[in-house]
Coordinates of C-alpha atoms and ligand atoms in Angstrom, one line a residue:
X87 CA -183.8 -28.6 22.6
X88 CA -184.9 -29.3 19.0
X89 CA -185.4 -26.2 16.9
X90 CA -187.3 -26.2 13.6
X91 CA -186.4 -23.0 11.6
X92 CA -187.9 -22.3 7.9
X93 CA -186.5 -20.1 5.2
X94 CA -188.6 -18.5 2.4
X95 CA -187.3 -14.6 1.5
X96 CA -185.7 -14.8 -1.8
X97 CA -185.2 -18.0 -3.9
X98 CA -184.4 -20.9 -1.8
X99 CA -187.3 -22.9 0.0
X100 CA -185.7 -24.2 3.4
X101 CA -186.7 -26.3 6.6
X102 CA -184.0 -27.5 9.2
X103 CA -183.7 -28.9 12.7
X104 CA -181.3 -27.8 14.7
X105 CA -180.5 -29.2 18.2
X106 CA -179.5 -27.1 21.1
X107 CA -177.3 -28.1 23.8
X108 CA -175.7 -26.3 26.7
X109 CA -177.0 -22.8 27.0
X110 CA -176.1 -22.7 23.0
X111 CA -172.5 -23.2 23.0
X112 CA -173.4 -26.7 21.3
X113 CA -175.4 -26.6 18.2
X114 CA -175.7 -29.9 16.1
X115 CA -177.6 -29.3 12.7
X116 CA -179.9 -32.5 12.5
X117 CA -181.6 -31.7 9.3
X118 CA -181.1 -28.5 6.8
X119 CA -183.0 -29.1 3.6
X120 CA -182.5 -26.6 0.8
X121 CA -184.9 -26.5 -2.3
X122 CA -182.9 -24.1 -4.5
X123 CA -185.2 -22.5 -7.4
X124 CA -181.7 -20.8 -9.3
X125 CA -182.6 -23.2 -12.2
X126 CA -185.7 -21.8 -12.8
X127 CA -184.9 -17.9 -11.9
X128 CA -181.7 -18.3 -14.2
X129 CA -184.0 -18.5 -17.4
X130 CA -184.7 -14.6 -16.5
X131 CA -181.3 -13.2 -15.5
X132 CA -182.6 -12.9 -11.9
X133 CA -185.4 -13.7 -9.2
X134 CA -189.0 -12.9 -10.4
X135 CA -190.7 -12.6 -7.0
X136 CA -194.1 -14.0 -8.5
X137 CA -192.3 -17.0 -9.8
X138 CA -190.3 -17.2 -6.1
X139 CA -193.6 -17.4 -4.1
X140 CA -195.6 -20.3 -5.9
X141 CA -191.9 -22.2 -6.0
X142 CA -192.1 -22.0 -3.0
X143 CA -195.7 -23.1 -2.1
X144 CA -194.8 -25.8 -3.7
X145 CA -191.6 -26.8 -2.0
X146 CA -192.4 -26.0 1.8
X147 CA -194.2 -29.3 2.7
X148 CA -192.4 -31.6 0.8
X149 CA -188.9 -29.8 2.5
X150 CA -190.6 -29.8 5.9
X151 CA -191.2 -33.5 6.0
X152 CA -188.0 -34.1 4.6
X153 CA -186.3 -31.7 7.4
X154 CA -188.1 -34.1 10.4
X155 CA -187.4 -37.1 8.7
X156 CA -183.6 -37.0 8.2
X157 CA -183.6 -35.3 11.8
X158 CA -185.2 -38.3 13.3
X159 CA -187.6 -36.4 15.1
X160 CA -192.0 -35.8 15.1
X161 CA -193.8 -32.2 15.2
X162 CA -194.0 -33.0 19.0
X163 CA -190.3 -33.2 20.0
X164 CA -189.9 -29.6 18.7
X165 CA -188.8 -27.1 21.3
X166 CA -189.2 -23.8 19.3
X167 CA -190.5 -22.8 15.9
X168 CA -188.6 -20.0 14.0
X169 CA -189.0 -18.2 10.4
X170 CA -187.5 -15.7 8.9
X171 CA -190.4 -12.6 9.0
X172 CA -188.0 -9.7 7.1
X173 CA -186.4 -8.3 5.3
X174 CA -186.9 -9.7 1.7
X175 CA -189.4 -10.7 -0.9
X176 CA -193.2 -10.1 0.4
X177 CA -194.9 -13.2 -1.5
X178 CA -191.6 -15.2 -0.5
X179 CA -191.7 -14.4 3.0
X180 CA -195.4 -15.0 3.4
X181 CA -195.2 -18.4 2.5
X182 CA -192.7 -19.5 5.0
X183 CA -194.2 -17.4 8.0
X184 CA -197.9 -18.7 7.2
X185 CA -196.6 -22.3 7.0
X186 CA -194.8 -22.2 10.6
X187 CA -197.4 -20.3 12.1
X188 CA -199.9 -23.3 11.1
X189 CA -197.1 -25.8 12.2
X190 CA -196.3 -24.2 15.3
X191 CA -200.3 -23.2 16.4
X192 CA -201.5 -26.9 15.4
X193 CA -198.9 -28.4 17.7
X194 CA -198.7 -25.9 20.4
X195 CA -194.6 -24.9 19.9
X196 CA -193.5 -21.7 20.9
X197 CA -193.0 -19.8 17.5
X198 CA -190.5 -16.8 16.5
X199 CA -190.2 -14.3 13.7
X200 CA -186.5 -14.2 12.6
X201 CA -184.4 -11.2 10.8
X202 CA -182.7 -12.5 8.0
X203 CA -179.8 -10.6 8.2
X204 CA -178.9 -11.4 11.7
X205 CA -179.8 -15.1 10.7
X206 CA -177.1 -15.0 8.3
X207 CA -174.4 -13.8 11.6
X208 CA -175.9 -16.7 13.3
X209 CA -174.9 -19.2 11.0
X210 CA -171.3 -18.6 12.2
X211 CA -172.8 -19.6 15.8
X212 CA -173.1 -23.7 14.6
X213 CA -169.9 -24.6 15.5
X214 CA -167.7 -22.2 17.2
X215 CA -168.9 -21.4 21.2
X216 CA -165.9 -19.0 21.7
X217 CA -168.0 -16.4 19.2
X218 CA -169.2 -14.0 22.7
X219 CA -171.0 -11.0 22.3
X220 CA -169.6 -7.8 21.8
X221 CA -168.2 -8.3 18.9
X222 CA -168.0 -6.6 15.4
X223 CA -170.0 -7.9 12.6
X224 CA -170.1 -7.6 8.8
X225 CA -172.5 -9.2 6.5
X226 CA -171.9 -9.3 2.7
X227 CA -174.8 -10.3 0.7
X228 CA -176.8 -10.5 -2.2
X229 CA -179.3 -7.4 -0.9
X230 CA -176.7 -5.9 2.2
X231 CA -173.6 -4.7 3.1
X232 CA -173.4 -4.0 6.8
X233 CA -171.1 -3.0 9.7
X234 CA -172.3 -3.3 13.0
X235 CA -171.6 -4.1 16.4
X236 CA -173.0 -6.8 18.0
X237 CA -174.5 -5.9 21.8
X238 CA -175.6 -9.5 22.1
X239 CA -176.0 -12.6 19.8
X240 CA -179.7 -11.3 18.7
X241 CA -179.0 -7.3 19.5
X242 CA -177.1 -5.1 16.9
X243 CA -176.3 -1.7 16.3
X244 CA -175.3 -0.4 12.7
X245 CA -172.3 1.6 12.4
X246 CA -172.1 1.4 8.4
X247 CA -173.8 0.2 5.4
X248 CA -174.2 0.9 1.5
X249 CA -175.9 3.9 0.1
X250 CA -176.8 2.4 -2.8
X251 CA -175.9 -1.2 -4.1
X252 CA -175.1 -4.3 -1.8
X253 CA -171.6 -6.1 -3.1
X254 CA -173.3 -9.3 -4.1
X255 CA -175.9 -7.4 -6.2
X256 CA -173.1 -5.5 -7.9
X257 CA -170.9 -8.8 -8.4
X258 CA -173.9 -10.6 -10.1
X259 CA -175.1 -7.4 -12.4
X260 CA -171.1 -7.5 -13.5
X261 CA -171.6 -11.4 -14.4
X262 CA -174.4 -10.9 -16.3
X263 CA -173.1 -8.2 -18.8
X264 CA -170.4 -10.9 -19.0
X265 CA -172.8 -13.3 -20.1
X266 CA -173.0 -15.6 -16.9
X267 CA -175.9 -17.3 -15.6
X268 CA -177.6 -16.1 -12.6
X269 CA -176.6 -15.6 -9.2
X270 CA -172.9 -14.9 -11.2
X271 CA -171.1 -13.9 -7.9
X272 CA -169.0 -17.1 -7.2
X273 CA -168.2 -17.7 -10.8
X274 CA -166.7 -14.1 -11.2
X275 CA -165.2 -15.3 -7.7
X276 CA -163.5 -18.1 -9.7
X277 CA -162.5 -16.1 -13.0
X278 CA -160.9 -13.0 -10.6
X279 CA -158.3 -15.8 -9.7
X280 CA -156.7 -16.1 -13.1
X281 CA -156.5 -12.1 -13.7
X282 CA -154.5 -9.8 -13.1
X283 CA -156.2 -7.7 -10.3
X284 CA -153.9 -4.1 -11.2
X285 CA -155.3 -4.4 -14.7
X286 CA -158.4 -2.1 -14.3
X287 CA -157.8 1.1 -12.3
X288 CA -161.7 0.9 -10.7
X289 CA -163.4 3.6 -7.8
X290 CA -163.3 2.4 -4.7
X291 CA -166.9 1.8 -2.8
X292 CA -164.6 2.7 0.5
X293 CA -166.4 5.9 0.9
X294 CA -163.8 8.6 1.8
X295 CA -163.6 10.1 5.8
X296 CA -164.6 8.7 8.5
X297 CA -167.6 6.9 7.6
X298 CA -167.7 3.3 7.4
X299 CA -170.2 3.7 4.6
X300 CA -169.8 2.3 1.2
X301 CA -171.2 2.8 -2.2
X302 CA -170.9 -0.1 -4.9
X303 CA -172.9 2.0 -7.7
X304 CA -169.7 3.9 -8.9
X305 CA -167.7 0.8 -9.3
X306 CA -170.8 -1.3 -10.8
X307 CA -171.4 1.4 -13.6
X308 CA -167.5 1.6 -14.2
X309 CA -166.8 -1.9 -15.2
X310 CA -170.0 -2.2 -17.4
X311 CA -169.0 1.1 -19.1
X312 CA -165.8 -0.2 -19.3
X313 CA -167.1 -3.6 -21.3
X314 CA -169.8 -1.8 -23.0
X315 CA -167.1 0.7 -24.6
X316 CA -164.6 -2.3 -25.5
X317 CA -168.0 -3.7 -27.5
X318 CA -168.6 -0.9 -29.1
X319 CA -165.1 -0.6 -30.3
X320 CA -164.1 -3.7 -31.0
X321 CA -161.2 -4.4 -28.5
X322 CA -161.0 -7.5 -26.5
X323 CA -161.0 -7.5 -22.6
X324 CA -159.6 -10.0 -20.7
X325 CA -162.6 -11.2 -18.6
X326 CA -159.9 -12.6 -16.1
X327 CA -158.6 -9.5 -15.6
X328 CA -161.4 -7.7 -15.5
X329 CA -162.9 -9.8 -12.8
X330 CA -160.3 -10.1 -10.9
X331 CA -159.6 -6.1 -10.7
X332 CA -163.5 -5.3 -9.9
X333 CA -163.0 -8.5 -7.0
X334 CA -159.7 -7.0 -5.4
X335 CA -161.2 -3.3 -5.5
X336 CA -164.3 -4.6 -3.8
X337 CA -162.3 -6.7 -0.8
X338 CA -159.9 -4.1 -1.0
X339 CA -163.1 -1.8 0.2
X340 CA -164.4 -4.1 2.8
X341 CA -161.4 -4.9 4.7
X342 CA -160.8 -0.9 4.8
X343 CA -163.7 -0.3 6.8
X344 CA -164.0 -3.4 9.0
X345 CA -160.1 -2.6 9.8
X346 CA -161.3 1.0 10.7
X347 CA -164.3 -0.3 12.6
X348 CA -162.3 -3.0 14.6
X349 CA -159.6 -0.3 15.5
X350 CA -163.0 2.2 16.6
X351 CA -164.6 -0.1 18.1
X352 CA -161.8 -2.3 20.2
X353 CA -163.6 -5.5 19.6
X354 CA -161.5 -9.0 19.6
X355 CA -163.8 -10.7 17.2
X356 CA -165.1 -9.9 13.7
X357 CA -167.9 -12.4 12.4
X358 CA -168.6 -12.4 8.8
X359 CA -171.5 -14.1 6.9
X360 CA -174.1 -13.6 4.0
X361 CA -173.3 -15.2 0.7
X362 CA -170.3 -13.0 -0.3
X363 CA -168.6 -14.6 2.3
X364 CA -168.5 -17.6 0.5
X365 CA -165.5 -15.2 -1.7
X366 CA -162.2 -16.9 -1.6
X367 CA -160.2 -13.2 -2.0
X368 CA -162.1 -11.4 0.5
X369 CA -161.8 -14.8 3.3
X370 CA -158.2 -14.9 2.2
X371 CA -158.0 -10.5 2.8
X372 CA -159.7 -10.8 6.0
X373 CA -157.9 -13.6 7.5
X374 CA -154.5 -11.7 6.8
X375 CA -155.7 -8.6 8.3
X376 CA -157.2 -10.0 11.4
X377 CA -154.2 -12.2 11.8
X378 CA -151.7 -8.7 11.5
X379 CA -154.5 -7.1 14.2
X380 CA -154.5 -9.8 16.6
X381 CA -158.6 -10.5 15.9
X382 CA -160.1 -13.5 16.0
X383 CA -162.0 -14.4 12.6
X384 CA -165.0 -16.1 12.4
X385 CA -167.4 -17.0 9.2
X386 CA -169.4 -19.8 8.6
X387 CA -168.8 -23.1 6.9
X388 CA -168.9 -22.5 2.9
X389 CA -171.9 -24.4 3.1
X390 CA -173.8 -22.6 5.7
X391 CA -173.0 -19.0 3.7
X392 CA -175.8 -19.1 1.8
X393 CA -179.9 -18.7 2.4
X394 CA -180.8 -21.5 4.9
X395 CA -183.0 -22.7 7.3
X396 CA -180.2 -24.1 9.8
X397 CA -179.3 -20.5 10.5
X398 CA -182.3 -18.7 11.0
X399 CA -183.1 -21.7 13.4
X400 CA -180.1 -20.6 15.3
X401 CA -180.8 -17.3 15.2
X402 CA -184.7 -17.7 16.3
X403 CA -183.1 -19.8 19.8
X404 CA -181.3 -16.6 20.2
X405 CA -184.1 -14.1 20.0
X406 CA -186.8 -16.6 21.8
X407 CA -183.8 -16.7 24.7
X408 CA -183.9 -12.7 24.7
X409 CA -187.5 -13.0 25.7
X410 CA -188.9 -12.1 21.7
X411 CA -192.1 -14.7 21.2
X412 CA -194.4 -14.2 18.4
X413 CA -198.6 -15.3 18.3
X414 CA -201.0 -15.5 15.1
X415 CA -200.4 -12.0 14.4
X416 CA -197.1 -13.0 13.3
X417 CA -196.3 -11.2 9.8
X418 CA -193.9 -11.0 7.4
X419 CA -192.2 -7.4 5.9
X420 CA -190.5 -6.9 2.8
X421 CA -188.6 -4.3 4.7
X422 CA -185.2 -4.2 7.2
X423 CA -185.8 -4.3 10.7
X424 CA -185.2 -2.2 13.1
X425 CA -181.8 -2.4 14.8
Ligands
KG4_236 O1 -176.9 -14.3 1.4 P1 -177.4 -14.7 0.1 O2 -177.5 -16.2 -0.2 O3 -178.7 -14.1 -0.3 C1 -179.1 -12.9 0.2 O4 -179.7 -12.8 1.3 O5 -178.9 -11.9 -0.5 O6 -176.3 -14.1 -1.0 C2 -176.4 -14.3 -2.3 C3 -175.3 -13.5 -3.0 C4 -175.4 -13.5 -4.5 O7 -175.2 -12.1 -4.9 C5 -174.3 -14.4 -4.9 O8 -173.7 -14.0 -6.2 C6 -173.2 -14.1 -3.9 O9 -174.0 -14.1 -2.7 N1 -172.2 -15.1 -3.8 C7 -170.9 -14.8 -4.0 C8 -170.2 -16.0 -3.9 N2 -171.1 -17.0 -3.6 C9 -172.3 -16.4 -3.5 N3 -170.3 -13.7 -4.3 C10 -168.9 -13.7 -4.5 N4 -168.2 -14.8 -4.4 C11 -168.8 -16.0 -4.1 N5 -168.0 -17.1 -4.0
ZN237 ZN1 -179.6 -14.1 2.6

């Protein structure tokens, strides 16, 4: 079966075809065409949504075509249509779910709204069948931080999130101040390799107790009053070690809880995706601790870490085989689903 999945909810425009094979466990990605619009939002030090939605009017056609022509395939061999519907930019989102909607109603394909976060968990699906449901997920990305356990490959459950900031968000606003371009996470991912990461004693977003909730503001606001006070004194910081302290606290934070989850929750897999799992230190932490804990470690290729289309194509196979179909009434919202 031939999938064709679109992504639209924040700054990259993306069509792919992804073919399905063998109840799922084989997943061959045909096509995955990314229009990236960082140039553009970089000028402003972040993603203007207004500038995001006519990018991507612009894009979506052009990527489409693209997406069926390097797949080798025509409207009519498509199986199943799937977009991301939530959570993420309204004008973003509405472009990508009105453009499948046409596509799928004007060639009579089964169509299906897509979450994006559990997109992102289904990006680790291309390629490794032995991923089976329940396991425990985490997704690190530029809007979320989430724990949950995974029922099925389409059905959650939450067991810990941020209160406030999502690591990505924090790791980009920490960029900036240091006067990197925007999306700043993977070069402050980069620079925390050359630091010393004891140099800066930072508060952990580990929040204490039980919970397996974080909180990334108290960290965030530490290193930029931290470089903001070296300014206005005139003492140098290393940016090196600077980095790589705020980097190391922040991993530090993340494997805390998902160890504490995987011991509360007994699972034998941890999947991890968004685009903070792209980070070398917090691969490198969790592959040590799963290895110690005898859990098996799965996230995505490097490539597939990031807003695509490829994943949410996955994803969509999954919800459409859990019996979730959408009609014209399709829409998009700006806000989480509900898991
Ligand atoms: O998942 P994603 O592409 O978009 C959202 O759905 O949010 O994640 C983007 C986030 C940005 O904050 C970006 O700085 C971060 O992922 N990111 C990284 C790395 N690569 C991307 N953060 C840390 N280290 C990286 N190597
Ligand atoms: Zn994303």
């Amino acid at each position: 079966m031939f999938v064709l999945g679109f992504e639209s909810s924040c700054d990259e425009t993306s069509a792919a075809v992804l073919e399905i094979n063998r109840d799922g466990r084989e997943q061959i990605i045909r096509s995955n065409v990314i229009a990236s619009q960082i140039d553009i939002h970089s000028l402003y030090g972040g993603v203007v949504p207004e500038i995001a939605s006519r990018a991507h009017v612009e894009a979506i056609s052009s990527v489409t075509r693209r997406a069926l022509e390097e797949a080798g395939v025509k409207p009519s061999d498509i199986g199943l249509v799937a977009v991301t519907a939530y959570p993420g930019l309204i004008g973003a989102l509405l472009v990508g779910v009105n453009f499948a909607k046409s596509l799928a109603f004007a060639n009579r394909i089964p169509l299906v709204g897509v979450d994006h976060l559990k997109a992102h968990i289904a990006a680790a699906y291309i390629g490794a069948p032995e991923i089976q449901p329940p396991f425990l997920g985490l997704i690190v990305s530029g809007g979320h931080t989430v724990l949950f356990r995974a029922e099925d490959y389409y059905s959650f459950e939450q067991i810990g999130s941020t209160r406030d900031d999502a690591i990505g968000e924090s790791f980009d606003k920490v960029a900036r101040v240091m006067g990197m371009p925007y999306p700043g996470g993977a070069k402050l991912d980069l620079l925390a390799t050359k630091g010393d990461p004891h140099a800066f004693a930072f508060p952990s977003p580990a929040l204490a107790g039980d919970t397996l909730d974080f909180s990334f503001s108290g960290i965030k606001t530490a290193a930029l009053n931290a470089l903001h006070h070296a300014r206005q004194t005139g003492q140098a910081v290393r940016y090196e070690d600077l980095a790589a302290s705020y980097v190391h606290t922040a991993v530090e934070a993340i494997r805390s809880k998902a160890e504490k989850a995987l011991k509360q929750t007994g699972a034998g897999q941890l999947v991890v995706a968004g685009g903070v799992a792209a980070n070398s230190h917090l691969r490198a932490s969790l592959s040590g601790m799963c290895k110690k804990l005898g859990v098996e470690l799965f996230m995505p290729a490097l490539s597939l870490c990031g807003d695509n289309a490829a994943m949410v194509a996955s994803a969509g196979y999954y919800a459409f085989r859990a019996g979730e179909s959408a009609g014209t009434e399709l829409n998009a919202s700006a806000s989480d689903g509900d898991w």
